[in-house]
PDB file of C-alpha atoms in Angstrom:
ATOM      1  CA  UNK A   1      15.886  -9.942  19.658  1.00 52.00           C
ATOM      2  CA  UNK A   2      12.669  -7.907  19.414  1.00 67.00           C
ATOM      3  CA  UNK A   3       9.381  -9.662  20.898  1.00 83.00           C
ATOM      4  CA  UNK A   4       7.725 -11.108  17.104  1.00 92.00           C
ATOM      5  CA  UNK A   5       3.965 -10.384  16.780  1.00 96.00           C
ATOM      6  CA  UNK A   6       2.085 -14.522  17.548  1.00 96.00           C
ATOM      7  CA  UNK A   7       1.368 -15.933  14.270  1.00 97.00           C
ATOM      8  CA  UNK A   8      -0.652 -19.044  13.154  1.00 98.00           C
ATOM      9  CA  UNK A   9      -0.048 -21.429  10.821  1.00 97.00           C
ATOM     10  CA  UNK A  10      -2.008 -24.003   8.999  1.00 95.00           C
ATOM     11  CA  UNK A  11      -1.300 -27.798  10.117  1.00 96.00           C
ATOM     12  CA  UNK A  12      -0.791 -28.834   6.834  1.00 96.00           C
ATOM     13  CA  UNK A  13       1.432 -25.870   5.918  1.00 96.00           C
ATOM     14  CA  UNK A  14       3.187 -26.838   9.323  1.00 97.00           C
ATOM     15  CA  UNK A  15       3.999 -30.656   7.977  1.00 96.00           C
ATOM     16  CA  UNK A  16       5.087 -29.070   4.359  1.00 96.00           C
ATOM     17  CA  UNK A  17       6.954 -26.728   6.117  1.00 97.00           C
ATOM     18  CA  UNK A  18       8.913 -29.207   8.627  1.00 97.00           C
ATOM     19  CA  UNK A  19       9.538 -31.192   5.246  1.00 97.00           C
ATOM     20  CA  UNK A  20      11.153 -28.335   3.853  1.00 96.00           C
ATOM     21  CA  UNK A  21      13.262 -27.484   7.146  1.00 97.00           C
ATOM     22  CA  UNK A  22      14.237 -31.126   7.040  1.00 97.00           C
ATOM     23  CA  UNK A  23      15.537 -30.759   3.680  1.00 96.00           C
ATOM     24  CA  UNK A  24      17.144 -27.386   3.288  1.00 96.00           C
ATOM     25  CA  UNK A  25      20.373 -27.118   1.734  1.00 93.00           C
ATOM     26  CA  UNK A  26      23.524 -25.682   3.274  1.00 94.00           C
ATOM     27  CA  UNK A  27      22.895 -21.931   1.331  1.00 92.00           C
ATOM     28  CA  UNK A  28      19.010 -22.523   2.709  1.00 93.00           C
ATOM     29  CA  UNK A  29      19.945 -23.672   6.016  1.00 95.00           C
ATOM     30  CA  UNK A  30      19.737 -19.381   8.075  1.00 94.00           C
ATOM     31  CA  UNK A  31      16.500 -19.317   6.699  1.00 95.00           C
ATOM     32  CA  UNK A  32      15.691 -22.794   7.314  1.00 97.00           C
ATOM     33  CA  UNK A  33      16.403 -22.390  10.866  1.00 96.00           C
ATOM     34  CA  UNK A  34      14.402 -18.844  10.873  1.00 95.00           C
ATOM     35  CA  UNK A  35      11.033 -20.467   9.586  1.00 96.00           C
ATOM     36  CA  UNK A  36      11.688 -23.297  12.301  1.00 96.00           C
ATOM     37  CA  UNK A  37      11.770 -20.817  15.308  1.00 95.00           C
ATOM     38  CA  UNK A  38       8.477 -19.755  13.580  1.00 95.00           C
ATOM     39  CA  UNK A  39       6.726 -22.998  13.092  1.00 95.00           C
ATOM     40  CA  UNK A  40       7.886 -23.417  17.271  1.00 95.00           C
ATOM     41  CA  UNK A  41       6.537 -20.274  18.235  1.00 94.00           C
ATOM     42  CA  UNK A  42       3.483 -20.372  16.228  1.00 95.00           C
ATOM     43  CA  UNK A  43       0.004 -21.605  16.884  1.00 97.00           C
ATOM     44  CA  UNK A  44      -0.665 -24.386  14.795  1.00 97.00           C
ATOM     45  CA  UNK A  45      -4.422 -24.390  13.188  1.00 97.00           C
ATOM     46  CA  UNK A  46      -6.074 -26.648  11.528  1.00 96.00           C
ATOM     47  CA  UNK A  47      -6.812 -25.108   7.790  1.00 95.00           C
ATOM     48  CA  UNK A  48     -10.984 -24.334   8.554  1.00 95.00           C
ATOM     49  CA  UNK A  49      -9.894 -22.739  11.713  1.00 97.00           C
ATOM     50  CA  UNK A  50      -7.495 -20.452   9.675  1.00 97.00           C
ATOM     51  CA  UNK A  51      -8.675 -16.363   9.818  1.00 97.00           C
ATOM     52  CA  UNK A  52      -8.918 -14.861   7.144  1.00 96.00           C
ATOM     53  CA  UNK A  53      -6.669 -12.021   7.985  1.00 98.00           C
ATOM     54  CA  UNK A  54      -3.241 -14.658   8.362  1.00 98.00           C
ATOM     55  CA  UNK A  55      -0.825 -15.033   5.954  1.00 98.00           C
ATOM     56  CA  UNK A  56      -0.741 -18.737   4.731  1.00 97.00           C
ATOM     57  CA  UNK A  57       0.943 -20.955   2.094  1.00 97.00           C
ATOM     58  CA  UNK A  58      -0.182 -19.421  -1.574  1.00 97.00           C
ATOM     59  CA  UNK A  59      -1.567 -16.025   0.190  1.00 97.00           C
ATOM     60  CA  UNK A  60      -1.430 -13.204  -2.361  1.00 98.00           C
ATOM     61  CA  UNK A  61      -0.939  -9.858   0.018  1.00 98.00           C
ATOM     62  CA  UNK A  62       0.319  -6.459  -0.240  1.00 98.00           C
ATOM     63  CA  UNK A  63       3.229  -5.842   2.757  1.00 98.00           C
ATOM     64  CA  UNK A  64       5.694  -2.940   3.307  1.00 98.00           C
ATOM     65  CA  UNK A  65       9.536  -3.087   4.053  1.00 97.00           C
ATOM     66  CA  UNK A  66       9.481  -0.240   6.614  1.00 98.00           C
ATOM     67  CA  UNK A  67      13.073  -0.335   6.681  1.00 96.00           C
ATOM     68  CA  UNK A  68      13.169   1.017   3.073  1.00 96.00           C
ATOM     69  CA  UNK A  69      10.009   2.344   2.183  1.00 97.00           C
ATOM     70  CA  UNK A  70       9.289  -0.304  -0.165  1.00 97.00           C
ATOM     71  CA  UNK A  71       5.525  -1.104  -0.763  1.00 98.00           C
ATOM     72  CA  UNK A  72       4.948  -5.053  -2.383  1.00 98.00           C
ATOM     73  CA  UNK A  73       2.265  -7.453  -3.421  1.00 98.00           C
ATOM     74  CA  UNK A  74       3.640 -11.252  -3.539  1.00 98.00           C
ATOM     75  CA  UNK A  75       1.803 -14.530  -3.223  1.00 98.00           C
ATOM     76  CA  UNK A  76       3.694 -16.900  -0.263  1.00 98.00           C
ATOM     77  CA  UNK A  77       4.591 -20.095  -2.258  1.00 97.00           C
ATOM     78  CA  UNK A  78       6.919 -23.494  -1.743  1.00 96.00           C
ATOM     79  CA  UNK A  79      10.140 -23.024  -3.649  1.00 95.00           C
ATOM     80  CA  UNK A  80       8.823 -25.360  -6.300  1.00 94.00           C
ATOM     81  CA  UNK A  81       6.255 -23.064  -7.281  1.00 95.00           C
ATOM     82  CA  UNK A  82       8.383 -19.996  -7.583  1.00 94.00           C
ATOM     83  CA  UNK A  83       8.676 -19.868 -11.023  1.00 93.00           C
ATOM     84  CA  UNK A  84       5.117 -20.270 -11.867  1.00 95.00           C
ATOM     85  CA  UNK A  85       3.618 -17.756 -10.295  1.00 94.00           C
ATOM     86  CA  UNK A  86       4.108 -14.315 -11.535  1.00 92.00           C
ATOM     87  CA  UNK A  87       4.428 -12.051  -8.178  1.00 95.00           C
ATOM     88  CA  UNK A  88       6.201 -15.028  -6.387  1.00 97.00           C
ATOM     89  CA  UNK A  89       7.893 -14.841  -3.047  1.00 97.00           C
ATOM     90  CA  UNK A  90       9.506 -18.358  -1.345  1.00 97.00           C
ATOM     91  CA  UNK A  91       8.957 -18.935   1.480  1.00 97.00           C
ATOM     92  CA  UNK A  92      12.343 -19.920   1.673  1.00 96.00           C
ATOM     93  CA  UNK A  93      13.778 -16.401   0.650  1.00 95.00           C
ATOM     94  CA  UNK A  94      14.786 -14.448   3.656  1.00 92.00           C
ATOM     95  CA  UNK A  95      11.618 -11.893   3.836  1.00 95.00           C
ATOM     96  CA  UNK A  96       9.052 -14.337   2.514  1.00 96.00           C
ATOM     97  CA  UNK A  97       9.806 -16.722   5.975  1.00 96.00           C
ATOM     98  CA  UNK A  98       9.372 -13.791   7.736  1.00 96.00           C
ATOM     99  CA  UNK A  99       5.728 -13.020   6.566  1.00 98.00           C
ATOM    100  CA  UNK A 100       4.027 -16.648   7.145  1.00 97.00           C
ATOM    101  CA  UNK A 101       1.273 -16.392   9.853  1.00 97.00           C
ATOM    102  CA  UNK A 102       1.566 -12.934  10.661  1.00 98.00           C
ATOM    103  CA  UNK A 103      -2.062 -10.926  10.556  1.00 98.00           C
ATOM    104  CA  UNK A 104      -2.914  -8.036   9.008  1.00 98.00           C
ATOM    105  CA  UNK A 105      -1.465  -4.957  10.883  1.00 98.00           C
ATOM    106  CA  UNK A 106       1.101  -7.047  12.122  1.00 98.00           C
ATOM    107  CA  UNK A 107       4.424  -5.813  11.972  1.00 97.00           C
ATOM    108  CA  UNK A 108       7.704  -7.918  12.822  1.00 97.00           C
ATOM    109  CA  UNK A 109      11.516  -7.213  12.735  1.00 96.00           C
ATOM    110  CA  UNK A 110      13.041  -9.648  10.607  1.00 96.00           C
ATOM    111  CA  UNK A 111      16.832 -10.710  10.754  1.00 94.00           C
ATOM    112  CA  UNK A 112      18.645 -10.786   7.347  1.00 91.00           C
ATOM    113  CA  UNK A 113      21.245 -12.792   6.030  1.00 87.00           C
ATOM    114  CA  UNK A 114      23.607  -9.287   6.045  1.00 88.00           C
ATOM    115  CA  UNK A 115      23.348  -8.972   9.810  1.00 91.00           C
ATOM    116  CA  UNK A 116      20.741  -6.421   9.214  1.00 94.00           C
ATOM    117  CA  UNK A 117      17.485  -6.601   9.801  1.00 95.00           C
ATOM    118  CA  UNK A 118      14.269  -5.657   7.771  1.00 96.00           C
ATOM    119  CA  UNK A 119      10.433  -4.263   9.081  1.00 97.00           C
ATOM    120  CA  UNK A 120       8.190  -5.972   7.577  1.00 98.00           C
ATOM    121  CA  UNK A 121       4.096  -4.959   8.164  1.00 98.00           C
ATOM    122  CA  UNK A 122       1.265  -6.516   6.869  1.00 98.00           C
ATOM    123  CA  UNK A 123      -1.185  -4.230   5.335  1.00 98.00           C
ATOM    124  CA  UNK A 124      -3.637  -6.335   2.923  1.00 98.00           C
ATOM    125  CA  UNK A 125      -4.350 -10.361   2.250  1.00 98.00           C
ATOM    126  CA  UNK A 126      -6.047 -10.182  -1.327  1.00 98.00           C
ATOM    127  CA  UNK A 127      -6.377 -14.070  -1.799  1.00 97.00           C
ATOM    128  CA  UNK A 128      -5.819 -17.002   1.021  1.00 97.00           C
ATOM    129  CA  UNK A 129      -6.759 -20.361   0.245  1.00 97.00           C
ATOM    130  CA  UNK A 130      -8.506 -21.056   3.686  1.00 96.00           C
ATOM    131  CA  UNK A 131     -11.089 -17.633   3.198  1.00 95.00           C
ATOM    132  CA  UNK A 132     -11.563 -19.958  -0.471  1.00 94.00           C
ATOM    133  CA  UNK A 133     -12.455 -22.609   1.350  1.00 91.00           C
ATOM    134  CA  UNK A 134      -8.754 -24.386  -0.631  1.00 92.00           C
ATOM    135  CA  UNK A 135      -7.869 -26.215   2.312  1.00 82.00           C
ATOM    136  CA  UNK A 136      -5.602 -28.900   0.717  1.00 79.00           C
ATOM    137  CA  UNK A 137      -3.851 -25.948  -1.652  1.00 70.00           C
TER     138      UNK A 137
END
């Protein structure tokens, strides 16, 4: 596998996170165990200490799929909030575990569940809770 970009992650998206790993149903499970290589890997912040230029929990960014040419703006949400936000992406979907704490300019080659994989870059963060000062969000 490629070498991923680091990445950061909120402590309290961290503990949600685990929760959700813990959980995951059988379908879930590849991308449960994804996003739990991540939450390893990944420096774990508490939410002032969060830049403004990482994706977190309930970020609203633009990214691009490389891999296709596919241009998309998507806020990061829990699976329970999927269908109440408009430009929704879980963070339980394949390419939505893929994007949480990556920065800006970050790009990262992302395995999908077709044995393929997927080049994912970060170009914009338009909202993130911790630049709102939201740290419980």
């Amino acid at each position: 596998m490629e070498q991923r970009p680091p990445i950061i992650i909120n402590r309290l998206d961290a503990e949600r996170l685990q929760r959700l790993i813990d959980n995951a149903l059988p379908h879930e499970q590849a991308v449960a165990n994804l996003l739990e290589e991540e939450l390893t890997r990944g420096e774990v912040l508490d939410p002032e200490d969060i830049p403004d230029n990482v994706v977190s929990m309930n970020s609203r960014l633009r990214f691009t799929d490389l891999t296709h040419g596919r241009e998309m703006v998507r806020t990061l949400v829990y699976p329970h909030a999927l269908e109440s936000v408009d430009d929704a992406i879980s963070v339980m979907a394949p390419v939505g575990a893929g994007l949480i704490g990556l920065k800006v300019g970050d790009v990262i080659t992302w395995p999908l569940p077709n044995h393929t994989t997927v080049d994912l870059r970060i170009d914009a963060i338009y909202w993130q809770p911790e630049r709102e000062k939201q740290y419980h969000r």
